[in-house]
Short mmCIF file of C-alpha atoms and ligand atoms in Angstrom, two decimals:
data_model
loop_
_atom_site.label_atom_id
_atom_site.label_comp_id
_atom_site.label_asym_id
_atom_site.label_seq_id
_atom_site.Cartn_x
_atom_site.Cartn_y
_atom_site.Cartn_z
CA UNK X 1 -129.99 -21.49 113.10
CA UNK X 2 -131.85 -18.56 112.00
CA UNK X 3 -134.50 -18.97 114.85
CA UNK X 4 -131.72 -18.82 117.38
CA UNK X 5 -130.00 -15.15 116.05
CA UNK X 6 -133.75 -14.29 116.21
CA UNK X 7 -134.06 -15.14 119.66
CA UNK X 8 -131.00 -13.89 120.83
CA UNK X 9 -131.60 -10.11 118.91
CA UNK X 10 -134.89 -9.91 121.00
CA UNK X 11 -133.00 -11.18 124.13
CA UNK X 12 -130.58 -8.09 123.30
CA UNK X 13 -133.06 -5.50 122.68
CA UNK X 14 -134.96 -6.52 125.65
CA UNK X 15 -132.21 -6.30 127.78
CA UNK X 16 -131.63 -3.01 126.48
CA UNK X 17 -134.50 -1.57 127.13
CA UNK X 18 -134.63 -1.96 130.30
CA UNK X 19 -131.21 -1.09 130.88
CA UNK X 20 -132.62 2.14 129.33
CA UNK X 21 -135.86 2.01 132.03
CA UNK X 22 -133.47 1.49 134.47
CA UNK X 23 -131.74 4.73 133.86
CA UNK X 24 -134.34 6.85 132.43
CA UNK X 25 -136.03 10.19 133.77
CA UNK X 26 -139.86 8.67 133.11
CA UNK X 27 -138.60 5.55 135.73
CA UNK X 28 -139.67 7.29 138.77
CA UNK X 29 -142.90 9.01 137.94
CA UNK X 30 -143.81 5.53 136.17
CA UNK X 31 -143.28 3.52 139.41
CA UNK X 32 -145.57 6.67 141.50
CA UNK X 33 -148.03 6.54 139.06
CA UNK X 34 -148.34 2.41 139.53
CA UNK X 35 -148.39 2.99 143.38
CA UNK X 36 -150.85 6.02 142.99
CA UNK X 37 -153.00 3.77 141.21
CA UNK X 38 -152.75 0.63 142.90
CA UNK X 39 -156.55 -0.37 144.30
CA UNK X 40 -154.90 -1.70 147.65
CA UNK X 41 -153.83 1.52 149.88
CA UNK X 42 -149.91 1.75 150.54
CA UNK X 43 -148.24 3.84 152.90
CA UNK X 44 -144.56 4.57 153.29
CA UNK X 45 -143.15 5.55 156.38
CA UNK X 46 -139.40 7.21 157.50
CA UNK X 47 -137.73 5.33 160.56
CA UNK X 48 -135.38 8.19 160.70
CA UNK X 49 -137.77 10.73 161.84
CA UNK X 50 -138.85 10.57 165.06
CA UNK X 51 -141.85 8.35 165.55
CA UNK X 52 -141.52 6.60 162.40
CA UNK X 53 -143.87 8.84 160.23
CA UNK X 54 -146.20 8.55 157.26
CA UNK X 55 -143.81 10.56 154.08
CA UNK X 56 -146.30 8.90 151.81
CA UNK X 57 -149.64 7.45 151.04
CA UNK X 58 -151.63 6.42 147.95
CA UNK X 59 -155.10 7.69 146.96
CA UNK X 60 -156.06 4.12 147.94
CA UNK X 61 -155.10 4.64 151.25
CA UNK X 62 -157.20 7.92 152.10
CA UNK X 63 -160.18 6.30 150.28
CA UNK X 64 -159.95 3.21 152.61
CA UNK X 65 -159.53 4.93 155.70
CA UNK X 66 -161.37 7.97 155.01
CA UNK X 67 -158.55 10.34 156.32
CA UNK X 68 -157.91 13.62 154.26
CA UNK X 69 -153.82 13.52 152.98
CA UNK X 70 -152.94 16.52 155.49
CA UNK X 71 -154.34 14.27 157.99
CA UNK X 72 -151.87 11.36 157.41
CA UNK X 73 -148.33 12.85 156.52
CA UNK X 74 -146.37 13.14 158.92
CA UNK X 75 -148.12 10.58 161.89
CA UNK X 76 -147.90 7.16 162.56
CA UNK X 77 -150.18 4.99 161.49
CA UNK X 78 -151.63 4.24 164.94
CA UNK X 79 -153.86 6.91 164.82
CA UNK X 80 -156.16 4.05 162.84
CA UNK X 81 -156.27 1.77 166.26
CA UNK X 82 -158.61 4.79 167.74
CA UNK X 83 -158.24 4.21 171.73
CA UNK X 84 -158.75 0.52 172.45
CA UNK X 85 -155.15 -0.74 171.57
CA UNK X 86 -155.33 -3.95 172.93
CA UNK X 87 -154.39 -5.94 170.07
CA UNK X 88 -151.99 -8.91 170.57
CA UNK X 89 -151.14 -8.49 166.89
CA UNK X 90 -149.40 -5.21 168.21
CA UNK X 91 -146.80 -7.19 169.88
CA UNK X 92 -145.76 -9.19 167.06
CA UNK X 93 -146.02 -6.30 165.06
CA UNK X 94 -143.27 -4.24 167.30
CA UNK X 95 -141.14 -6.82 167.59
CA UNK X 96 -141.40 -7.23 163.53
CA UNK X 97 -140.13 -3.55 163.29
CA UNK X 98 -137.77 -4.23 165.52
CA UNK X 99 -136.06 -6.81 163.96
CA UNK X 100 -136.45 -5.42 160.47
CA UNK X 101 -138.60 -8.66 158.75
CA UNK X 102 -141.82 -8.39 157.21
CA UNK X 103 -145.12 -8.38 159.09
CA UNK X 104 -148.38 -9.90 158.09
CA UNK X 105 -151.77 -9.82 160.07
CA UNK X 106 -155.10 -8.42 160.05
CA UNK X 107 -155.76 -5.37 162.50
CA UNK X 108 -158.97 -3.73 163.68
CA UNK X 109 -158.87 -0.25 162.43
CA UNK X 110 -161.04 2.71 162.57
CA UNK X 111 -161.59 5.21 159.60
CA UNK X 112 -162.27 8.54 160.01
CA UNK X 113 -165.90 8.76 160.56
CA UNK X 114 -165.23 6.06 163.50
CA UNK X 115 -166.52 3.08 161.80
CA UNK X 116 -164.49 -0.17 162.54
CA UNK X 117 -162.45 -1.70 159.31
CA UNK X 118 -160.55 -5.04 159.46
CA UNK X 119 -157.37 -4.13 157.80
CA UNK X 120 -155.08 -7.08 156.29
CA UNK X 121 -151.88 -5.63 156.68
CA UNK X 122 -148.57 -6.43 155.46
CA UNK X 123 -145.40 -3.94 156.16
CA UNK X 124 -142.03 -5.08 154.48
CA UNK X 125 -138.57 -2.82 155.26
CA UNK X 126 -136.87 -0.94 152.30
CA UNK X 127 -133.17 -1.64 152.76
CA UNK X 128 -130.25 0.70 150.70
CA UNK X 129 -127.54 -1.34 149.26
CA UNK X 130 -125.67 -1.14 152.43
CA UNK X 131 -128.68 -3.60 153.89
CA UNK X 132 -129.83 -0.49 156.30
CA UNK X 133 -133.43 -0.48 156.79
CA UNK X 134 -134.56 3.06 155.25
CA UNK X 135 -138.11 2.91 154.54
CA UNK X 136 -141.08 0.63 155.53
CA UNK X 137 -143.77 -0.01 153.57
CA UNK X 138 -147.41 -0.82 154.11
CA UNK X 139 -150.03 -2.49 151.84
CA UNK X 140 -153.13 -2.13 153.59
CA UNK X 141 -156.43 -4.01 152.19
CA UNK X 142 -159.78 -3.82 153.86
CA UNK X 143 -161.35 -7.01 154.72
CA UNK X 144 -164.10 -6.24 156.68
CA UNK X 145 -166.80 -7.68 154.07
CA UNK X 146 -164.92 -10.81 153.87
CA UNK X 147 -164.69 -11.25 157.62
CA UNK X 148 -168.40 -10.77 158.27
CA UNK X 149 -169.00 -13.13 155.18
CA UNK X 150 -167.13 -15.71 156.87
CA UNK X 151 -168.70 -14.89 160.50
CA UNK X 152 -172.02 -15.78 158.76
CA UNK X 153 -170.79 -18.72 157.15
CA UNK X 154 -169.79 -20.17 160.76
CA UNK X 155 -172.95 -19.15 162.34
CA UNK X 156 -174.68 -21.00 159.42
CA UNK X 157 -173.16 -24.21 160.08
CA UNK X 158 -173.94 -24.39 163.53
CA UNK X 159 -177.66 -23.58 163.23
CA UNK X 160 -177.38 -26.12 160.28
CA UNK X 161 -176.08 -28.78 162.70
CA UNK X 162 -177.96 -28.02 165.55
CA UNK X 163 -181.19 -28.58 163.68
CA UNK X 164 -180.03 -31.52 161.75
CA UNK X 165 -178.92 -32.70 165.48
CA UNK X 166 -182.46 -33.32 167.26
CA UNK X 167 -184.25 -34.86 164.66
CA UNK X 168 -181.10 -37.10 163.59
CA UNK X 169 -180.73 -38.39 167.55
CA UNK X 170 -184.48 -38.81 167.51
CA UNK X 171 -184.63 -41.00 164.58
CA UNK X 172 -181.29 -42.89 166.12
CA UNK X 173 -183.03 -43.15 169.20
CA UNK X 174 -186.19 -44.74 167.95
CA UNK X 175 -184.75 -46.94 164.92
CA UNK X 176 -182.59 -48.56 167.96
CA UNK X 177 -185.94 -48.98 169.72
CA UNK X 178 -186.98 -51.21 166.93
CA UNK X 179 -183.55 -52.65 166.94
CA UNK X 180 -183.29 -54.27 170.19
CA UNK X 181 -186.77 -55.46 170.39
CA UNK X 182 -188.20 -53.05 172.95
CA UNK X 183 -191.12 -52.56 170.43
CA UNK X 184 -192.10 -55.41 169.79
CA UNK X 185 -191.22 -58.38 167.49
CA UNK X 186 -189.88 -57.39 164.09
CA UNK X 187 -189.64 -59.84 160.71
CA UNK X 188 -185.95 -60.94 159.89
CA UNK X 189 -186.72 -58.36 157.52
CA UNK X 190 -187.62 -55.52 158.83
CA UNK X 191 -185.24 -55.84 161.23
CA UNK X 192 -182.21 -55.76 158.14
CA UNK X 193 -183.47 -52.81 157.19
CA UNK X 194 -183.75 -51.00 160.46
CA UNK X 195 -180.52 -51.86 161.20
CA UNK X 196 -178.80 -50.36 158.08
CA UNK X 197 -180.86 -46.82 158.97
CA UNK X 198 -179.49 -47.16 162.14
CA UNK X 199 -175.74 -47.30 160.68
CA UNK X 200 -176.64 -44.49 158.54
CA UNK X 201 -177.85 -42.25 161.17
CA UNK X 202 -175.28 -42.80 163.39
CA UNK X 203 -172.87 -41.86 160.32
CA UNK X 204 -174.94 -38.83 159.88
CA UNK X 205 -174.87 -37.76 163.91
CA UNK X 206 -170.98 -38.13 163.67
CA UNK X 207 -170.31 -36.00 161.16
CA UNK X 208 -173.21 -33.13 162.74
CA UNK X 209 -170.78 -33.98 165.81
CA UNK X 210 -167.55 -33.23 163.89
CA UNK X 211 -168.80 -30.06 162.12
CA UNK X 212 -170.09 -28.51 165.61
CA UNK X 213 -166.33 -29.41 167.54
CA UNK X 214 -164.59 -28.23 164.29
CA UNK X 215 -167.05 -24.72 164.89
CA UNK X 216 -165.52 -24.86 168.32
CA UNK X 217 -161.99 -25.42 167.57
CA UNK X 218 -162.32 -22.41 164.88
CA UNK X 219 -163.77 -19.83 167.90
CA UNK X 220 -161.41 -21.26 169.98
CA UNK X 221 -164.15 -22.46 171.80
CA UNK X 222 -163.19 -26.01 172.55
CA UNK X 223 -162.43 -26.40 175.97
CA UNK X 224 -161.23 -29.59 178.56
CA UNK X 225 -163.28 -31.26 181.55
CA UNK X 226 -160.12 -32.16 183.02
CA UNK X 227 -160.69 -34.70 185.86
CA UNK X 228 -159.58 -38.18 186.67
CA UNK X 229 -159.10 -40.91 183.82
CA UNK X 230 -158.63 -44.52 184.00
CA UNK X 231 -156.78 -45.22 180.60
CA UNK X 232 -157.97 -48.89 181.07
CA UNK X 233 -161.49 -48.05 181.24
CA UNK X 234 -161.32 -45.67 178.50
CA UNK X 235 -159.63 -48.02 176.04
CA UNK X 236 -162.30 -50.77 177.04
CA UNK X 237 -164.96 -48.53 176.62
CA UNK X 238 -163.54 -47.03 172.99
CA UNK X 239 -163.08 -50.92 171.80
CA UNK X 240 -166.54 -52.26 173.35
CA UNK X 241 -168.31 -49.63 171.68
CA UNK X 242 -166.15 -50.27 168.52
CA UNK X 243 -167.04 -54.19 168.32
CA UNK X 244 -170.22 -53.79 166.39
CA UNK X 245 -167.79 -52.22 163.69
CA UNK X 246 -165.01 -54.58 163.77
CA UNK X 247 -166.85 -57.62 163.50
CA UNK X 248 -169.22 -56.14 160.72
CA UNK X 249 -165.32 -55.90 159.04
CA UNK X 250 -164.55 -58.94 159.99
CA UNK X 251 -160.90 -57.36 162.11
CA UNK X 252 -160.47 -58.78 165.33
CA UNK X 253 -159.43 -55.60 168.28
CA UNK X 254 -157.04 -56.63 170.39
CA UNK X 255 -155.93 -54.87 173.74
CA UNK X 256 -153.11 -54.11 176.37
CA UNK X 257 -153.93 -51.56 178.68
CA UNK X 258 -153.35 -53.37 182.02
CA UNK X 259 -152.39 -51.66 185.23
CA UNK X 260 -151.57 -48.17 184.00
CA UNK X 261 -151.94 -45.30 186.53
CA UNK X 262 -155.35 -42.47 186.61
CA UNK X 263 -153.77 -39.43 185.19
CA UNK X 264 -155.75 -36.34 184.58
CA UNK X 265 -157.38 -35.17 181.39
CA UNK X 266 -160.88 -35.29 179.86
CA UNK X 267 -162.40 -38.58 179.46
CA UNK X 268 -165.21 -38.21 177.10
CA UNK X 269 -162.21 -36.13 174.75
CA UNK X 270 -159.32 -38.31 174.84
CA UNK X 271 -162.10 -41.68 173.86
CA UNK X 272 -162.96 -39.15 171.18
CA UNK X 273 -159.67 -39.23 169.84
CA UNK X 274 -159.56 -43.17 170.80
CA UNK X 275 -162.36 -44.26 168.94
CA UNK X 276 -161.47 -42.15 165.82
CA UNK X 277 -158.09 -43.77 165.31
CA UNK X 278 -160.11 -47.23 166.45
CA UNK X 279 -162.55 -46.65 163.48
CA UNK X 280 -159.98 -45.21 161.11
CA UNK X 281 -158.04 -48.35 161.91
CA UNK X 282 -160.79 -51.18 161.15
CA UNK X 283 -162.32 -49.19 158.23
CA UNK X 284 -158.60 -49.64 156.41
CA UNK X 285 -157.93 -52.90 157.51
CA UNK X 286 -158.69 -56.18 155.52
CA UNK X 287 -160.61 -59.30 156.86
CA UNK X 288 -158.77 -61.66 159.00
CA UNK X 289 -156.50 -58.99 160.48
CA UNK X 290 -155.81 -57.56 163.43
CA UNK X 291 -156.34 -54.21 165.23
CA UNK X 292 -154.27 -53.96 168.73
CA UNK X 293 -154.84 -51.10 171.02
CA UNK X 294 -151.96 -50.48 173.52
CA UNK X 295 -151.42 -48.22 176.64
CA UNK X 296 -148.31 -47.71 178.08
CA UNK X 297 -146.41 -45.55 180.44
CA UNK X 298 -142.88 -43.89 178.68
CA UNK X 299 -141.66 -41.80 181.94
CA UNK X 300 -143.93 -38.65 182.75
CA UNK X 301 -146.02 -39.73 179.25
CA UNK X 302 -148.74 -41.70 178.78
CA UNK X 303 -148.74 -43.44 175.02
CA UNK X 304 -151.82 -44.94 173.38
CA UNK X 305 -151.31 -46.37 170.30
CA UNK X 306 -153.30 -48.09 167.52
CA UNK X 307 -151.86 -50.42 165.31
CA UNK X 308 -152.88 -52.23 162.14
CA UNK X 309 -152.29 -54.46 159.16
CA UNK X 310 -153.78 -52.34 156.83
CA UNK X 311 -152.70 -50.39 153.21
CA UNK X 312 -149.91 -48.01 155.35
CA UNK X 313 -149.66 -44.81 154.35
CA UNK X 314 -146.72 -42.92 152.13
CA UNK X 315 -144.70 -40.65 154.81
CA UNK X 316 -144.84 -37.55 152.34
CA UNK X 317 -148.64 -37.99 153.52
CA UNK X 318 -148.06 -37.73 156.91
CA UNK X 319 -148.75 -33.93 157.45
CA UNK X 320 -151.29 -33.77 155.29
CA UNK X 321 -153.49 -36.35 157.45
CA UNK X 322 -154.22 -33.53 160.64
CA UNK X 323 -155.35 -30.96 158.02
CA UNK X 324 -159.12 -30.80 158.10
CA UNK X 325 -161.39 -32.13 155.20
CA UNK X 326 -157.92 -33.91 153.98
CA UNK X 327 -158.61 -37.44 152.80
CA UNK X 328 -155.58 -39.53 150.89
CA UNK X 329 -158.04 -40.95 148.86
CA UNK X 330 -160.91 -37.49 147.75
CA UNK X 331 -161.82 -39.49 144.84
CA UNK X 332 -165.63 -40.23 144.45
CA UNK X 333 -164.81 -43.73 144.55
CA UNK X 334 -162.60 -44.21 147.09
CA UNK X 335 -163.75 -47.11 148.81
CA UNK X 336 -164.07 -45.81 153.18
CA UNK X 337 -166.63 -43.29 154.01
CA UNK X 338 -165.89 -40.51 156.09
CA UNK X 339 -165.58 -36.68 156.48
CA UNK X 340 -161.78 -35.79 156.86
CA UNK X 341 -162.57 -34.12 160.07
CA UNK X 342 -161.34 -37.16 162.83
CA UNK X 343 -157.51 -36.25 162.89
CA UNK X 344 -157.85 -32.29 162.87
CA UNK X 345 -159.94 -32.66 166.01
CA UNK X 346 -157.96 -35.43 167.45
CA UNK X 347 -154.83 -33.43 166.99
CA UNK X 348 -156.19 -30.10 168.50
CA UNK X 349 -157.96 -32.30 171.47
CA UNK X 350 -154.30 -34.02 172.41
CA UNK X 351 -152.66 -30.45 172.04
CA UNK X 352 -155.16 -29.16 174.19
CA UNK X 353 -153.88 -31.68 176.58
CA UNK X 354 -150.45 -30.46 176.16
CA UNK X 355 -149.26 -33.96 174.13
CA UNK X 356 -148.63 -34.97 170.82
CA UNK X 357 -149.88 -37.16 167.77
CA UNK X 358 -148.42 -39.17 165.26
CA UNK X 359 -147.65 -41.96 163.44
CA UNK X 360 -145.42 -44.78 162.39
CA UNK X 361 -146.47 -45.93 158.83
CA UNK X 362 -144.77 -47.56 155.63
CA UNK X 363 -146.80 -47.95 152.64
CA UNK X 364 -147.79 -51.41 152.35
CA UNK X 365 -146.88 -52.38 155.79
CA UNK X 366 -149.96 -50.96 158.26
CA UNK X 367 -149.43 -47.92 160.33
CA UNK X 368 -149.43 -47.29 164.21
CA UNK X 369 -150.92 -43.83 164.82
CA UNK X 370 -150.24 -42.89 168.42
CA UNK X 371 -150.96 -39.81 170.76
CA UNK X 372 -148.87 -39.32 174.01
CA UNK X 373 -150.45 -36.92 176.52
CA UNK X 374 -148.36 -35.54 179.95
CA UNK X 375 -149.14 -37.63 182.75
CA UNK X 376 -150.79 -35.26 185.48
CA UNK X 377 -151.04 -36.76 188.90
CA UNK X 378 -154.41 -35.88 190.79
CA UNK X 379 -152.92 -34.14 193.75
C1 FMN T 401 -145.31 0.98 156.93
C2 FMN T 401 -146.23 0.84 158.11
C3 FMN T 401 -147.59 0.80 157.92
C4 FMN T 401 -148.47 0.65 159.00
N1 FMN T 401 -149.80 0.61 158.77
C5 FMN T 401 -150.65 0.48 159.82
C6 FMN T 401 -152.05 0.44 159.60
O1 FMN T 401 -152.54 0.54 158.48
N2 FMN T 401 -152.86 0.27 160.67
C7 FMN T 401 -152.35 0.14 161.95
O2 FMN T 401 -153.13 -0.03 162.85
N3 FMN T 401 -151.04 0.17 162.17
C8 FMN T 401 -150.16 0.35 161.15
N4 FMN T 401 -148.82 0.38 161.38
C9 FMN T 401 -148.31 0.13 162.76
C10 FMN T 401 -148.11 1.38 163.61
O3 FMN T 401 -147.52 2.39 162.88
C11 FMN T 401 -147.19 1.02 164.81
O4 FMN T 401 -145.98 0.50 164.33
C12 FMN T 401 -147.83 0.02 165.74
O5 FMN T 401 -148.98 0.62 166.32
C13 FMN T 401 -146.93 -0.49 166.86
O6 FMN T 401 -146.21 0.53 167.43
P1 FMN T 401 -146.69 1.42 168.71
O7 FMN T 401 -146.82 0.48 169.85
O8 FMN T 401 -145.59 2.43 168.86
O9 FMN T 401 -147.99 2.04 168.36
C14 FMN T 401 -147.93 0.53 160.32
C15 FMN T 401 -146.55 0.57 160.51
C16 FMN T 401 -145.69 0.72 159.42
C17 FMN T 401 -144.22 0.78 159.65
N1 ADP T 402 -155.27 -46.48 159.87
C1 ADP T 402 -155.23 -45.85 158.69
N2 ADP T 402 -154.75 -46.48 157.58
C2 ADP T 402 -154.71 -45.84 156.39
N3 ADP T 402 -155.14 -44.58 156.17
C3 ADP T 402 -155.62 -43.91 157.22
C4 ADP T 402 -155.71 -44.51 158.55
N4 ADP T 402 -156.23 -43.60 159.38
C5 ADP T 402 -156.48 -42.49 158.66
N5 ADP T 402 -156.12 -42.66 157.36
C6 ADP T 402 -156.20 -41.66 156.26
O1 ADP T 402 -156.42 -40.38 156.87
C7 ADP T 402 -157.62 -39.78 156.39
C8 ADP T 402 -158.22 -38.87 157.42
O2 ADP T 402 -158.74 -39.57 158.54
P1 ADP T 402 -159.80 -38.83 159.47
O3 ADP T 402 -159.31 -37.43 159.70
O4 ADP T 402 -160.09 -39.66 160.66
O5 ADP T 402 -161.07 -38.68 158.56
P2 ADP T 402 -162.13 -39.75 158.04
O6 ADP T 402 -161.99 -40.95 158.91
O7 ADP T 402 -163.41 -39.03 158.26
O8 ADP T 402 -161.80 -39.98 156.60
C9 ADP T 402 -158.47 -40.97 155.96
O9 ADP T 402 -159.45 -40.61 155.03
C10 ADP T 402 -157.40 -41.88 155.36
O10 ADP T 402 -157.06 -41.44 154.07
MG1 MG T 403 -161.86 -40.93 161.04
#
């Protein structure tokens, strides 16, 4: 009892305090010297002047871009684009203004000494009570360090992969030498062994070979060579080069791809995308089951699908599965190897195509991942 007349008397006096802040003389110069002293720079601008003018701007602000205050009031804040103002962000960022909802993007900016700055910007409108838009304001943040962090990163992981690639597809190339005999008899033994470096190296290209196309998907530097594809031939292909896998697993692949039509895309893309749903597919099935691989025609679509007996997967994990590095199971034991990356780039190659991936899937009841992709005639 006495704990609860406590706890309401510090409610009380709480709320009357700020009732008092609310009202008070110090409220304003409290809330200017917070924004005066805020590390990220902020700028408030006046729609009802003509040209939408700077009326304020924090200390912040002028130390980021280097401008002196007389400098600033009373322009727009495109004076920081210096003359190259061909930003697509610019677009969005009109049309935000124009429809009064908050912007967020990063823009390339120049301070006053003409150095470039990558500015994260994010402008929100300052309504009255009425709902009118009577202020904007903009937190700016400068994120140049970050962004050539982040360029180095990238360049780091190609060079990585590049260099792990060569010697890795030399090794794979001569361990598969001693594989198939062409060097002469190997012991029972020997041979065992070679073969499990062989898996292991292949395991070890694929992933070099995910990390470079996810490089290229990031600079936007993934692009199709579209010509003519045989979905039959592609699906044989995926599965024939898939069979070392499935038997190892003990799944039989079944297919159905008979007499569909040549529709154009890129071959060696779209088996990409094939043979990762192929693998995904026998690594979570059990022995004994099946694997079936179908091809159809659904009007101006063309549908491969994948289907198998295995675990399912819980719907509330369905968007999760195209997000890169996402695995259902990240624990250290989880039982399938693999790098997360398969779906991401499957999903971006089949948009690249103009189609769409998914998948059917009940926990417990094996799941049917599909992709469609638009069926273009060669002329
Ligand atoms: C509150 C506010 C802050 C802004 N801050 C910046 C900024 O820091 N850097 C920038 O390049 N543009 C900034 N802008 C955008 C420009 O002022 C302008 O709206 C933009 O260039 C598009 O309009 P325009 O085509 O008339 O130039 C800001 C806009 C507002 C409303
Ligand atoms: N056929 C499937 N059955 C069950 N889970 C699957 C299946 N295919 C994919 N997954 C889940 O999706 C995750 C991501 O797959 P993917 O992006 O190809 O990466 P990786 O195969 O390298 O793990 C897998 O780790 C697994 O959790
Ligand atoms: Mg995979």
């Amino acid at each position: 009892m006495k704990r609860q007349t406590t706890g309401s008397n510090a409610k009380d006096a709480g709320k009357e305090f700020l009732n008092s802040f609310l009202d008070s003389p110090e409220r304003l110069q409290i809330l200017e010297q917070a924004v005066d002293s805020a590390r990220n720079g902020i700028v408030i601008t006046d729609p009802a002047l003509p040209d939408n003018p700077i009326v304020y701007a924090n200390q912040a602000f002028l130390d980021l871009s280097g401008y002196p205050i007389e400098e600033v009031l009373g322009k727009n804040c495109r004076f920081l684009q210096g003359p190259n103002r061909d930003q697509p962000e610019l677009d969005e960022l009109r049309t935000a203004l124009k429809e009064g909802i908050p912007f967020i993007a990063t823009l390339r900016n120049y301070r006053y000494n003409g150095s470039l700055f990558w500015n994260e910007l994010s402008i929100s409108p300052v309504r009255d009570k009425s709902g009118k838009v009577i202020n904007y304001i903009g937190v700016q943040n400068d994120v140049t360090a970050r962004r050539e962090a982040e360029r180095r990163v990238s360049e780091f992981y190609s060079m990585v992969s590049h260099e792990l690639r060569t010697p890795m597809s030399s090794i794979r190339a001569s361990l598969g030498l001693i594989d198939d005999g062409s060097a002469g008899d190997a012991s029972p033994q020997v041979t065992r062994l070679v073969r499990i470096a062989l898996q292991n190296a292949e395991r070890l290209l694929k992933l070099v070979d995910d990390i470079l196309d996810l490089k290229k998907i990031e600079s936007g530097k993934l692009r199709l060579n579209t010509t003519l594809v045989d979905p039959k031939q592609l699906v044989t292909d995926a599965v024939s080069s898939l069979s070392p896998q499935a038997e190892q697993a003990r799944v039989k692949l079944e297919t159905d791809a008979e007499g569909q039509r040549q529709f154009l895309g890129d071959p060696h893309r779209i088996s990409q995308v094939l043979i990762n749903l192929i693998s995904n597919a026998i690594k979570f099935s059990s022995p004994e089951t099946t694997v079936s691989v179908k091809v159809e025609q659904d009007g101006r679509l063309i549908r491969f699908s994948v289907k198998d007996q295995g675990p399912g997967i819980d719907v509330a994990d369905f968007e999760k599965l195209f997000v890169k590095f996402q695995q259902l199971d990240s624990s250290d034991t989880r039982s399938q190897m693999g790098s997360g990356l398969g779906l991401a780039i499957s999903k971006t190659i089949v948009e690249l195509h103009g189609g769409k991936i998914g998948l059917n899937s009940e926990k417990g009841a094996g799941s049917t991942f599909w992709f469609n992709l638009p069926m273009v005639p060669p002329d």
